[in-house]
Tab-separated table of C-alpha atoms and ligand atoms in Angstrom:
chain	number	residue	atom	x	y	z
A	1139	MET	CA	-11.351	12.583	-5.627
A	1140	ILE	CA	-8.740	14.588	-3.743
A	1141	SER	CA	-9.230	18.321	-4.424
A	1142	ALA	CA	-6.598	20.689	-5.813
A	1143	GLN	CA	-6.801	22.595	-2.510
A	1144	GLU	CA	-5.962	19.479	-0.531
A	1145	PHE	CA	-2.814	18.912	-2.596
A	1146	ILE	CA	-1.752	22.544	-2.025
A	1147	ALA	CA	-2.509	22.249	1.692
A	1148	ARG	CA	-0.281	19.140	1.868
A	1149	GLN	CA	2.557	21.013	0.162
A	1150	ASP	CA	2.134	23.890	2.627
A	1151	ARG	CA	2.135	21.519	5.593
A	1152	LEU	CA	5.333	19.911	4.360
A	1153	LEU	CA	7.021	23.282	3.897
A	1154	ALA	CA	5.861	24.465	7.310
A	1155	GLN	CA	7.805	21.592	8.899
A	1156	CYS	CA	11.032	22.459	7.104
A	1157	GLN	CA	13.736	24.671	8.576
A	1158	PRO	CA	13.767	28.310	7.419
A	1159	LYS	CA	15.398	28.873	4.008
A	1160	SER	CA	14.593	25.391	2.714
A	1161	VAL	CA	13.818	23.785	-0.582
A	1162	CYS	CA	12.100	20.410	-1.016
A	1163	ILE	CA	12.707	18.477	-4.194
A	1164	ILE	CA	10.402	15.571	-5.026
A	1165	PRO	CA	10.730	13.692	-8.335
A	1166	ALA	CA	7.958	11.718	-10.017
A	1167	ALA	CA	8.384	8.138	-11.216
A	1168	SER	CA	9.594	7.241	-14.697
A	1169	THR	CA	8.329	4.575	-17.049
A	1170	VAL	CA	10.059	1.189	-16.947
A	1171	THR	CA	10.655	-1.075	-19.939
A	1172	ARG	CA	8.886	-4.440	-19.762
A	1173	SER	CA	10.108	-5.866	-23.047
A	1174	ARG	CA	11.186	-4.400	-26.379
A	1175	ASP	CA	9.152	-1.246	-27.099
A	1176	THR	CA	6.666	-1.945	-24.332
A	1177	GLU	CA	6.554	-0.582	-20.841
A	1178	TYR	CA	5.095	-1.680	-17.533
A	1179	THR	CA	1.867	0.129	-16.751
A	1180	PHE	CA	3.013	3.442	-15.353
A	1181	ARG	CA	2.614	3.856	-11.594
A	1182	GLN	CA	3.255	7.296	-10.131
A	1183	ASN	CA	5.613	7.629	-7.176
A	1184	SER	CA	3.418	7.675	-4.059
A	1185	ASP	CA	5.113	10.683	-2.426
A	1186	PHE	CA	4.852	12.711	-5.616
A	1187	TRP	CA	1.240	11.661	-6.085
A	1188	TYR	CA	0.432	12.556	-2.472
A	1189	LEU	CA	1.670	16.088	-3.020
A	1190	THR	CA	0.386	16.767	-6.538
A	1191	GLY	CA	-2.113	14.228	-7.897
A	1192	PHE	CA	-0.200	14.557	-11.194
A	1193	GLU	CA	-0.263	11.373	-13.253
A	1194	GLU	CA	2.598	12.051	-15.718
A	1195	PRO	CA	6.055	10.515	-15.492
A	1196	ASN	CA	9.386	12.387	-15.265
A	1197	ALA	CA	8.103	15.493	-13.469
A	1198	TRP	CA	9.801	17.180	-10.477
A	1199	LEU	CA	8.125	19.202	-7.746
A	1200	ILE	CA	10.116	22.012	-6.133
A	1201	LEU	CA	8.845	23.762	-2.991
A	1202	SER	CA	10.639	26.462	-1.029
A	1203	ASN	CA	10.037	28.695	1.971
A	1204	HIS	CA	13.059	30.927	1.250
A	1205	PRO	CA	12.063	34.553	1.962
A	1206	ARG	CA	13.365	35.596	-1.457
A	1207	TYR	CA	10.222	34.017	-2.918
A	1208	GLY	CA	7.814	35.769	-0.532
A	1209	GLU	CA	5.388	33.502	1.361
A	1210	SER	CA	6.320	30.293	-0.400
A	1211	TYR	CA	7.387	29.010	-3.773
A	1212	ARG	CA	6.089	26.083	-5.788
A	1213	ALA	CA	7.433	25.036	-9.137
A	1214	MET	CA	7.222	21.978	-11.299
A	1215	VAL	CA	9.368	20.604	-14.073
A	1216	VAL	CA	7.214	18.688	-16.567
A	1217	GLN	CA	7.559	16.894	-19.864
A	1218	PRO	CA	7.292	19.401	-22.734
A	1219	LYS	CA	4.395	19.388	-25.142
A	1220	ASP	CA	5.570	17.318	-28.119
A	1221	LYS	CA	3.325	16.570	-31.052
A	1222	SER	CA	4.993	13.334	-32.083
A	1223	ALA	CA	5.355	11.976	-28.529
A	1224	GLU	CA	1.717	12.817	-27.868
A	1225	ILE	CA	0.561	11.035	-31.031
A	1226	TRP	CA	2.435	7.917	-29.961
A	1227	HIS	CA	2.083	7.916	-26.210
A	1228	GLY	CA	-0.730	10.224	-25.165
A	1229	LYS	CA	-1.394	13.805	-24.201
A	1230	ARG	CA	0.974	15.773	-22.001
A	1231	LEU	CA	-0.095	18.645	-19.816
A	1232	GLY	CA	2.857	20.890	-20.673
A	1233	ALA	CA	4.400	23.678	-18.610
A	1234	GLU	CA	1.861	26.367	-19.411
A	1235	ALA	CA	-1.180	24.369	-18.334
A	1236	ALA	CA	0.713	23.043	-15.312
A	1237	LEU	CA	1.063	26.617	-14.023
A	1238	SER	CA	-2.656	27.039	-13.472
A	1239	ARG	CA	-3.579	23.423	-12.699
A	1240	PHE	CA	-1.106	23.262	-9.820
A	1241	SER	CA	-1.132	26.975	-8.815
A	1242	LEU	CA	2.596	27.155	-9.505
A	1243	ASP	CA	4.855	30.176	-9.309
A	1244	GLU	CA	6.929	28.736	-12.147
A	1245	ALA	CA	6.744	25.786	-14.513
A	1246	PHE	CA	9.698	24.443	-16.465
A	1247	GLU	CA	10.116	21.922	-19.228
A	1248	LEU	CA	12.191	18.813	-18.648
A	1249	GLN	CA	15.128	20.106	-20.721
A	1250	GLU	CA	15.370	22.967	-18.186
A	1251	LEU	CA	15.604	20.602	-15.209
A	1252	GLU	CA	19.295	21.182	-14.481
A	1253	GLU	CA	18.842	24.925	-14.533
A	1254	ALA	CA	15.705	24.767	-12.381
A	1255	LEU	CA	17.487	22.585	-9.808
A	1256	LEU	CA	20.497	24.918	-9.667
A	1257	GLU	CA	18.326	27.985	-9.260
A	1258	SER	CA	16.135	26.565	-6.558
A	1259	LEU	CA	19.067	25.058	-4.615
A	1260	GLN	CA	21.314	28.069	-4.547
A	1261	GLY	CA	21.374	30.178	-1.413
A	1262	GLN	CA	19.324	27.694	0.599
A	1263	ASP	CA	20.295	26.729	4.125
A	1264	ASN	CA	18.494	23.372	3.874
A	1265	VAL	CA	17.594	20.931	1.155
A	1266	TYR	CA	15.056	18.114	1.611
A	1267	PHE	CA	15.442	15.256	-0.839
A	1268	ALA	CA	14.985	11.478	-0.602
A	1269	LEU	CA	18.475	10.284	-1.529
A	1270	GLY	CA	18.948	6.612	-2.307
A	1271	GLN	CA	15.659	5.836	-4.007
A	1272	VAL	CA	16.337	6.253	-7.727
A	1273	ASP	CA	19.929	6.364	-9.005
A	1274	ALA	CA	19.112	8.686	-11.900
A	1275	HIS	CA	17.453	11.192	-9.555
A	1276	ASP	CA	20.338	10.988	-7.072
A	1277	LYS	CA	22.746	11.701	-9.903
A	1278	LEU	CA	20.907	14.788	-11.122
A	1279	PHE	CA	20.524	16.056	-7.572
A	1280	THR	CA	24.144	15.511	-6.532
A	1281	GLN	CA	25.392	16.970	-9.804
A	1282	ALA	CA	23.527	20.172	-9.031
A	1283	ILE	CA	24.959	20.261	-5.505
A	1284	THR	CA	28.470	19.594	-6.841
A	1285	THR	CA	28.133	22.388	-9.390
A	1286	LEU	CA	27.091	24.801	-6.676
A	1287	ARG	CA	30.015	23.802	-4.483
A	1288	GLU	CA	32.493	24.703	-7.217
A	1289	ALA	CA	34.018	28.174	-7.507
A	1290	PRO	CA	32.830	30.806	-8.040
A	1291	LYS	CA	29.452	29.781	-6.668
A	1292	GLU	CA	30.581	27.959	-3.526
A	1293	SER	CA	28.963	30.482	-1.190
A	1294	LEU	CA	25.618	29.598	-2.783
A	1295	ALA	CA	25.786	25.863	-2.079
A	1296	PRO	CA	23.108	24.626	0.339
A	1297	LYS	CA	24.419	24.145	3.871
A	1298	ALA	CA	22.560	20.985	4.902
A	1299	ILE	CA	20.862	18.093	3.140
A	1300	HIS	CA	17.987	16.292	4.894
A	1301	ASP	CA	15.852	13.293	4.022
A	1302	VAL	CA	12.384	14.518	3.123
A	1303	SER	CA	10.843	11.078	3.688
A	1304	PRO	CA	10.267	11.153	7.468
A	1305	LEU	CA	8.285	14.404	7.198
A	1306	LEU	CA	6.239	13.254	4.235
A	1307	HIS	CA	5.653	9.763	5.559
A	1308	GLU	CA	4.408	10.980	8.918
A	1309	MET	CA	1.907	13.119	7.007
A	1310	ARG	CA	0.856	10.180	4.827
A	1311	LEU	CA	0.301	7.993	7.896
A	1312	PHE	CA	-2.726	10.071	8.954
A	1313	LYS	CA	-5.476	9.938	6.365
A	1314	SER	CA	-7.775	12.897	5.716
A	1315	ALA	CA	-11.536	12.468	5.376
A	1316	CYS	CA	-11.114	12.598	1.621
A	1317	GLU	CA	-8.417	9.939	1.643
A	1318	ILE	CA	-10.569	7.705	3.826
A	1319	ALA	CA	-13.477	8.146	1.405
A	1320	THR	CA	-11.179	7.136	-1.463
A	1321	MET	CA	-9.911	4.135	0.480
A	1322	LYS	CA	-13.505	3.195	1.257
A	1323	ALA	CA	-14.194	3.219	-2.487
A	1324	ALA	CA	-11.139	0.996	-3.117
A	1325	ALA	CA	-12.341	-1.314	-0.334
A	1326	GLU	CA	-15.894	-1.544	-1.673
A	1327	ILE	CA	-14.714	-2.401	-5.179
A	1328	SER	CA	-12.422	-5.049	-3.727
A	1329	ALA	CA	-15.181	-6.456	-1.518
A	1330	ARG	CA	-17.456	-6.838	-4.538
A	1331	ALA	CA	-14.638	-8.587	-6.379
A	1332	HIS	CA	-14.177	-11.125	-3.578
A	1333	ALA	CA	-17.914	-11.803	-3.462
A	1334	ARG	CA	-17.895	-12.256	-7.242
A	1335	ALA	CA	-15.058	-14.785	-7.049
A	1336	MET	CA	-16.857	-16.732	-4.317
A	1337	GLN	CA	-19.966	-16.936	-6.459
A	1338	PHE	CA	-18.030	-17.978	-9.567
A	1339	ALA	CA	-15.963	-20.649	-7.813
A	1340	LYS	CA	-16.745	-24.302	-8.387
A	1341	PRO	CA	-14.703	-27.502	-8.205
A	1342	GLY	CA	-12.533	-27.865	-11.308
A	1343	CYS	CA	-12.122	-24.135	-11.935
A	1344	TYR	CA	-8.599	-22.752	-12.169
A	1345	GLU	CA	-7.023	-20.310	-9.755
A	1346	TYR	CA	-6.383	-17.899	-12.638
A	1347	GLN	CA	-10.071	-17.904	-13.482
A	1348	LEU	CA	-10.869	-16.714	-9.986
A	1349	GLU	CA	-8.141	-14.096	-10.405
A	1350	ALA	CA	-9.798	-13.004	-13.662
A	1351	GLU	CA	-13.167	-12.595	-11.928
A	1352	ILE	CA	-11.502	-10.434	-9.290
A	1353	HIS	CA	-9.694	-8.278	-11.855
A	1354	HIS	CA	-12.826	-7.960	-13.963
A	1355	GLU	CA	-14.691	-6.411	-11.045
A	1356	PHE	CA	-11.767	-4.071	-10.314
A	1357	ALA	CA	-11.517	-2.906	-13.913
A	1358	MET	CA	-15.258	-2.445	-14.376
A	1359	ALA	CA	-15.169	0.011	-11.458
A	1360	GLY	CA	-12.300	2.001	-12.950
A	1361	ALA	CA	-9.602	0.389	-10.845
A	1362	ARG	CA	-7.431	-0.842	-13.685
A	1363	SER	CA	-4.641	-2.227	-11.517
A	1364	PRO	CA	-4.605	-4.354	-8.444
A	1365	ALA	CA	-2.693	-2.747	-5.579
A	1366	TYR	CA	-0.361	-5.788	-5.530
A	1367	SER	CA	-0.107	-9.141	-7.293
A	1368	SER	CA	-3.266	-11.044	-6.480
A	1369	ILE	CA	-2.871	-14.279	-4.548
A	1370	VAL	CA	-5.278	-17.096	-5.397
A	1371	GLY	CA	-4.115	-20.231	-3.606
A	1372	SER	CA	-6.207	-23.372	-3.470
A	1373	GLY	CA	-5.546	-26.340	-1.219
A	1374	SER	CA	-2.036	-26.271	0.221
A	1375	ASN	CA	-1.052	-23.409	-2.123
A	1376	ALA	CA	-2.759	-21.265	0.506
A	1377	CYS	CA	0.177	-22.094	2.780
A	1378	ILE	CA	2.603	-20.250	0.445
A	1379	LEU	CA	2.266	-16.748	1.842
A	1380	HIS	CA	3.043	-14.826	-1.337
A	1381	TYR	CA	1.804	-17.430	-3.839
A	1382	THR	CA	1.143	-15.700	-7.168
A	1383	GLU	CA	1.479	-18.523	-9.717
A	1384	ASN	CA	-2.318	-18.864	-9.584
A	1385	ASN	CA	-2.266	-21.672	-12.145
A	1386	ALA	CA	-3.578	-24.755	-10.341
A	1387	GLN	CA	-6.916	-26.426	-10.890
A	1388	VAL	CA	-9.070	-26.253	-7.771
A	1389	SER	CA	-10.152	-29.650	-6.493
A	1390	ASP	CA	-13.475	-30.439	-4.902
A	1391	GLY	CA	-13.050	-30.149	-1.156
A	1392	ASP	CA	-10.295	-27.508	-1.323
A	1393	LEU	CA	-10.309	-24.195	0.431
A	1394	VAL	CA	-9.315	-21.220	-1.702
A	1395	LEU	CA	-7.430	-18.320	-0.174
A	1396	ILE	CA	-7.725	-15.088	-2.154
A	1397	ASP	CA	-5.680	-12.066	-1.133
A	1398	ALA	CA	-6.484	-9.277	-3.580
A	1399	GLY	CA	-7.152	-5.556	-3.434
A	1400	ALA	CA	-7.838	-2.855	-5.973
A	1401	GLU	CA	-5.829	0.295	-6.386
A	1402	TYR	CA	-8.306	3.140	-6.802
A	1403	GLN	CA	-7.183	6.709	-7.439
A	1404	GLY	CA	-3.788	5.703	-6.102
A	1405	TYR	CA	-5.078	4.133	-2.874
A	1406	ALA	CA	-4.873	0.445	-2.000
A	1407	ALA	CA	-7.287	-2.032	-0.554
A	1408	ASP	CA	-5.985	-5.336	0.819
A	1409	ILE	CA	-8.517	-8.076	1.516
A	1410	THR	CA	-8.112	-11.771	2.168
A	1411	ARG	CA	-10.942	-14.260	2.294
A	1412	THR	CA	-10.767	-18.032	2.476
A	1413	PHE	CA	-13.696	-20.174	1.353
A	1414	PRO	CA	-14.486	-23.763	0.314
A	1415	VAL	CA	-14.616	-24.113	-3.482
A	1416	ASN	CA	-17.648	-26.414	-3.237
A	1417	GLY	CA	-19.526	-23.976	-1.005
A	1418	LYS	CA	-19.440	-26.051	2.189
A	1419	PHE	CA	-16.690	-26.017	4.856
A	1420	SER	CA	-15.585	-29.473	5.989
A	1421	LYS	CA	-15.318	-30.117	9.734
A	1422	ALA	CA	-11.521	-29.632	9.708
A	1423	GLN	CA	-11.727	-26.491	7.582
A	1424	ARG	CA	-14.410	-25.108	9.859
A	1425	ASP	CA	-12.212	-25.822	12.917
A	1426	ILE	CA	-9.227	-23.909	11.591
A	1427	TYR	CA	-11.314	-21.151	10.040
A	1428	SER	CA	-13.157	-20.536	13.307
A	1429	VAL	CA	-9.889	-20.093	15.208
A	1430	VAL	CA	-8.628	-17.495	12.723
A	1431	LEU	CA	-11.971	-15.713	12.644
A	1432	ARG	CA	-12.105	-15.610	16.445
A	1433	ALA	CA	-8.641	-14.052	16.550
A	1434	GLN	CA	-9.491	-11.523	13.842
A	1435	LYS	CA	-12.726	-10.444	15.486
A	1436	ALA	CA	-11.122	-10.176	18.933
A	1437	VAL	CA	-8.520	-7.811	17.482
A	1438	LEU	CA	-11.158	-5.749	15.681
A	1439	ASP	CA	-13.055	-5.423	18.977
A	1440	ALA	CA	-9.948	-4.457	20.922
A	1441	LEU	CA	-8.540	-1.946	18.431
A	1442	ALA	CA	-8.837	1.667	19.586
A	1443	PRO	CA	-6.647	4.721	19.903
A	1444	GLY	CA	-3.811	4.065	22.338
A	1445	VAL	CA	-3.323	0.348	21.711
A	1446	THR	CA	-0.294	-0.828	19.745
A	1447	LEU	CA	-0.074	-3.267	16.860
A	1448	SER	CA	2.282	-5.401	18.970
A	1449	GLU	CA	-0.352	-5.713	21.715
A	1450	MET	CA	-2.866	-6.762	19.076
A	1451	MET	CA	-0.381	-9.283	17.676
A	1452	VAL	CA	-0.048	-10.807	21.167
A	1453	LEU	CA	-3.840	-10.981	21.487
A	1454	SER	CA	-4.089	-12.790	18.155
A	1455	THR	CA	-1.339	-15.264	19.091
A	1456	GLU	CA	-3.118	-16.037	22.371
A	1457	ILE	CA	-6.381	-16.865	20.645
A	1458	ILE	CA	-4.696	-18.839	17.895
A	1459	THR	CA	-2.617	-20.795	20.417
A	1460	GLU	CA	-5.715	-21.591	22.503
A	1461	GLY	CA	-7.521	-22.747	19.371
A	1462	LEU	CA	-4.656	-24.901	18.114
A	1463	VAL	CA	-4.255	-26.534	21.526
A	1464	GLU	CA	-7.995	-27.265	21.644
A	1465	LEU	CA	-7.788	-28.942	18.236
A	1466	GLY	CA	-4.752	-31.011	19.218
A	1467	ILE	CA	-2.566	-29.306	16.640
A	1468	LEU	CA	-0.344	-27.981	19.404
A	1469	GLU	CA	0.372	-30.331	22.287
A	1470	GLY	CA	0.784	-29.266	25.906
A	1471	SER	CA	-0.596	-26.322	27.781
A	1472	VAL	CA	-1.599	-23.002	26.262
A	1473	ALA	CA	0.826	-21.217	28.593
A	1474	ASP	CA	3.795	-23.406	27.587
A	1475	ASN	CA	2.998	-23.068	23.910
A	1476	LEU	CA	2.764	-19.296	24.232
A	1477	GLU	CA	6.003	-19.234	26.192
A	1478	GLN	CA	7.728	-21.209	23.426
A	1479	GLU	CA	6.008	-19.179	20.698
A	1480	ASN	CA	4.936	-22.399	18.981
A	1481	TRP	CA	2.250	-20.505	17.082
A	1482	ARG	CA	5.096	-19.330	14.859
A	1483	HIS	CA	5.033	-22.754	13.107
A	1484	PHE	CA	1.518	-21.996	11.845
A	1485	TYR	CA	1.227	-18.170	11.922
A	1486	MET	CA	4.407	-16.901	10.338
A	1487	HIS	CA	3.614	-13.284	9.566
A	1488	GLY	CA	2.646	-10.125	11.381
A	1489	LEU	CA	-0.896	-9.182	12.290
A	1490	GLY	CA	-1.128	-6.235	9.940
A	1491	HIS	CA	0.407	-3.120	8.481
A	1492	PHE	CA	-0.348	0.465	7.590
A	1493	ILE	CA	-2.109	0.835	4.254
A	1494	GLY	CA	-2.673	3.868	2.044
A	1495	LEU	CA	-1.117	4.900	-1.254
A	1496	ASP	CA	1.182	1.913	-0.806
A	1497	VAL	CA	-0.337	-1.386	0.238
A	1498	HIS	CA	2.439	-1.718	2.805
A	1499	ASP	CA	2.247	1.945	3.549
A	1500	VAL	CA	4.809	4.314	4.969
A	1501	GLY	CA	4.945	5.455	8.585
A	1502	ASN	CA	7.013	4.431	11.589
A	1503	TYR	CA	5.763	1.512	13.675
A	1504	LYS	CA	8.065	2.513	16.512
A	1505	ILE	CA	9.059	5.842	17.996
A	1506	ASP	CA	12.390	5.945	19.865
A	1507	GLY	CA	12.387	2.157	19.837
A	1508	GLU	CA	8.963	1.942	21.492
A	1509	ASP	CA	5.819	0.553	19.853
A	1510	ARG	CA	3.695	3.373	18.632
A	1511	PRO	CA	0.138	3.711	19.969
A	1512	LEU	CA	-2.433	3.782	17.182
A	1513	LYS	CA	-4.252	7.048	16.585
A	1514	PRO	CA	-7.406	8.153	14.770
A	1515	GLY	CA	-6.836	8.552	11.045
A	1516	MET	CA	-4.369	5.683	10.746
A	1517	VAL	CA	-5.529	2.898	8.444
A	1518	ILE	CA	-4.272	-0.627	9.074
A	1519	THR	CA	-4.945	-4.187	7.994
A	1520	VAL	CA	-5.903	-6.952	10.424
A	1521	GLU	CA	-4.888	-10.272	8.916
A	1522	PRO	CA	-4.208	-13.215	11.200
A	1523	GLY	CA	-3.759	-16.597	9.557
A	1524	VAL	CA	-3.062	-20.261	10.191
A	1525	TYR	CA	-1.135	-22.309	7.628
A	1526	ILE	CA	-0.634	-26.028	8.111
A	1527	SER	CA	1.679	-27.373	5.446
A	1528	ASP	CA	1.283	-30.921	4.112
A	1529	ASP	CA	4.405	-32.077	5.945
A	1530	SER	CA	3.365	-30.782	9.372
A	1531	ASP	CA	3.245	-33.216	12.261
A	1532	VAL	CA	-0.454	-32.703	13.048
A	1533	PRO	CA	-3.670	-34.759	12.804
A	1534	GLU	CA	-4.092	-35.820	9.168
A	1535	MET	CA	-7.335	-33.937	8.546
A	1536	TYR	CA	-5.678	-30.559	9.181
A	1537	LYS	CA	-2.807	-31.002	6.717
A	1538	GLY	CA	-2.739	-28.633	3.756
A	1539	ILE	CA	-5.198	-26.142	5.220
A	1540	GLY	CA	-4.291	-22.453	4.971
A	1541	VAL	CA	-6.613	-19.728	6.208
A	1542	ARG	CA	-6.161	-15.959	6.359
A	1543	ILE	CA	-8.870	-13.382	6.983
A	1544	GLU	CA	-7.883	-9.789	6.253
A	1545	ASP	CA	-9.796	-6.532	6.607
A	1546	ASP	CA	-8.770	-2.885	6.322
A	1547	VAL	CA	-9.790	-0.585	9.157
A	1548	VAL	CA	-9.584	3.091	10.031
A	1549	ILE	CA	-8.785	3.887	13.639
A	1550	THR	CA	-11.529	6.236	14.878
A	1551	ALA	CA	-11.927	8.183	18.143
A	1552	THR	CA	-13.558	5.188	19.820
A	1553	GLY	CA	-12.545	2.060	17.895
A	1554	VAL	CA	-12.428	1.163	14.240
A	1555	ASP	CA	-14.413	1.601	11.081
A	1556	ILE	CA	-14.085	-1.545	8.954
A	1557	LEU	CA	-13.698	-0.431	5.330
A	1558	THR	CA	-13.945	-3.944	3.921
A	1559	ALA	CA	-16.998	-5.169	5.835
A	1560	ASP	CA	-19.037	-5.765	2.667
A	1561	VAL	CA	-17.505	-9.115	1.886
A	1562	PRO	CA	-18.731	-11.905	4.149
A	1563	LYS	CA	-16.448	-13.762	6.512
A	1564	GLU	CA	-18.830	-15.642	8.837
A	1565	ILE	CA	-19.033	-19.310	7.821
A	1566	ASP	CA	-22.794	-19.306	7.303
A	1567	GLU	CA	-22.665	-16.018	5.360
A	1568	ILE	CA	-20.036	-17.421	3.003
A	1569	GLU	CA	-21.979	-20.647	2.516
A	1570	THR	CA	-25.187	-18.708	1.854
A	1571	LEU	CA	-23.515	-16.422	-0.683
A	1572	MET	CA	-21.981	-19.403	-2.493
A	1573	ARG	CA	-25.336	-21.152	-2.746
A	1574	LYS	CA	-26.803	-18.162	-4.623
B	861	LIG	N1	-1.351	-8.577	0.270
B	861	LIG	C1	-0.202	-8.365	1.030
B	861	LIG	C2	-0.480	-8.349	2.443
B	861	LIG	O1	-1.499	-8.845	2.875
B	861	LIG	O2	0.254	-7.802	3.224
B	862	LIG	MN1	-3.272	-9.052	1.758
B	863	LIG	MN1	-2.021	-7.055	4.079
């Protein structure tokens, strides 16, 4: 659980990076209609959540370092208490309780939003706002700016408008101890879910049944939503990178690729495991799996502060190319195949990505056009794969095999801490677990 103090400290760190006489304006997410009278499960905006931990929709956070407020100013606009709305849709915190919960200088109700925006914007030299994300928010924001630019208030209009995202996203890229503990919890729940699916799997089961086992384990641990649509691909469905139909029956002899992670207290896990539905890898499956596992483990061993994701990608392509040449899937020399980047026919995605509140988390991969060295506190996925579609020109026994192995790791001072180590990935470990 992230403490109230940590949220305040994040707000202060954001403000400290702003120019003097600045205001930051950060809106929450709104609910979205799914079908008549029903809404998609509400998901808070990650930036807003990062700064507040507030779970209600339609709120706005306003922070300022303008000297007129003294040290600093924090205010929130929240949905008003409303008996009928609360009977139908659930309790609301309300402005009064928000004051103390978030240590605010002022709290406003949603119907006062326009006024609160005008007041906080006027007389500022700089405004930080993420334009271009939500049309309705852009409209409210620009309306307030336009109003301030009109006579007789024109001298009060803010002088410069900046994107708040780069500041916030650089902060989000480096996880605190508390965030890492929360991500570890998300990872452990997800690891248990994968192990559960492996134990449930048997020839003739359906992909959606494996998905249900995964989601059951998530929900029983209080992680009511997956961090992204779960992928359960059996046989050659594993070669569809973002397969989410999850409706096929799993045949004896198939591999199953499951890419699923829980969202826990806002933070994502992202795990992929690939296993034989009948509990025993065939020779061909073992061949491909071993190549991917070798690449994944080599990257995990090499990861440390100072290396770049691109360097790790190259390492994984070298090992995968060597393996595919050895198996006769790629013809010619390793060097020529690397030169021609032939691995791209079988390994079509990147090695990994930042992960945090968003599964594909924020943060720049490059600085001034150069690959960014990894640093302690960053959390990334490591997820090489090999996918051999049915129509590939390769030895018959390898057709239709798709393998990905994905773990989430924190970069530490000396290497990595693997958050998702609890779910087996060695061939004999998987086979042993599935026999249980
Ligand atoms: N589950 C999405 C990904 O692995 O990036
Ligand atoms: Mn994944
Ligand atoms: Mn991933």
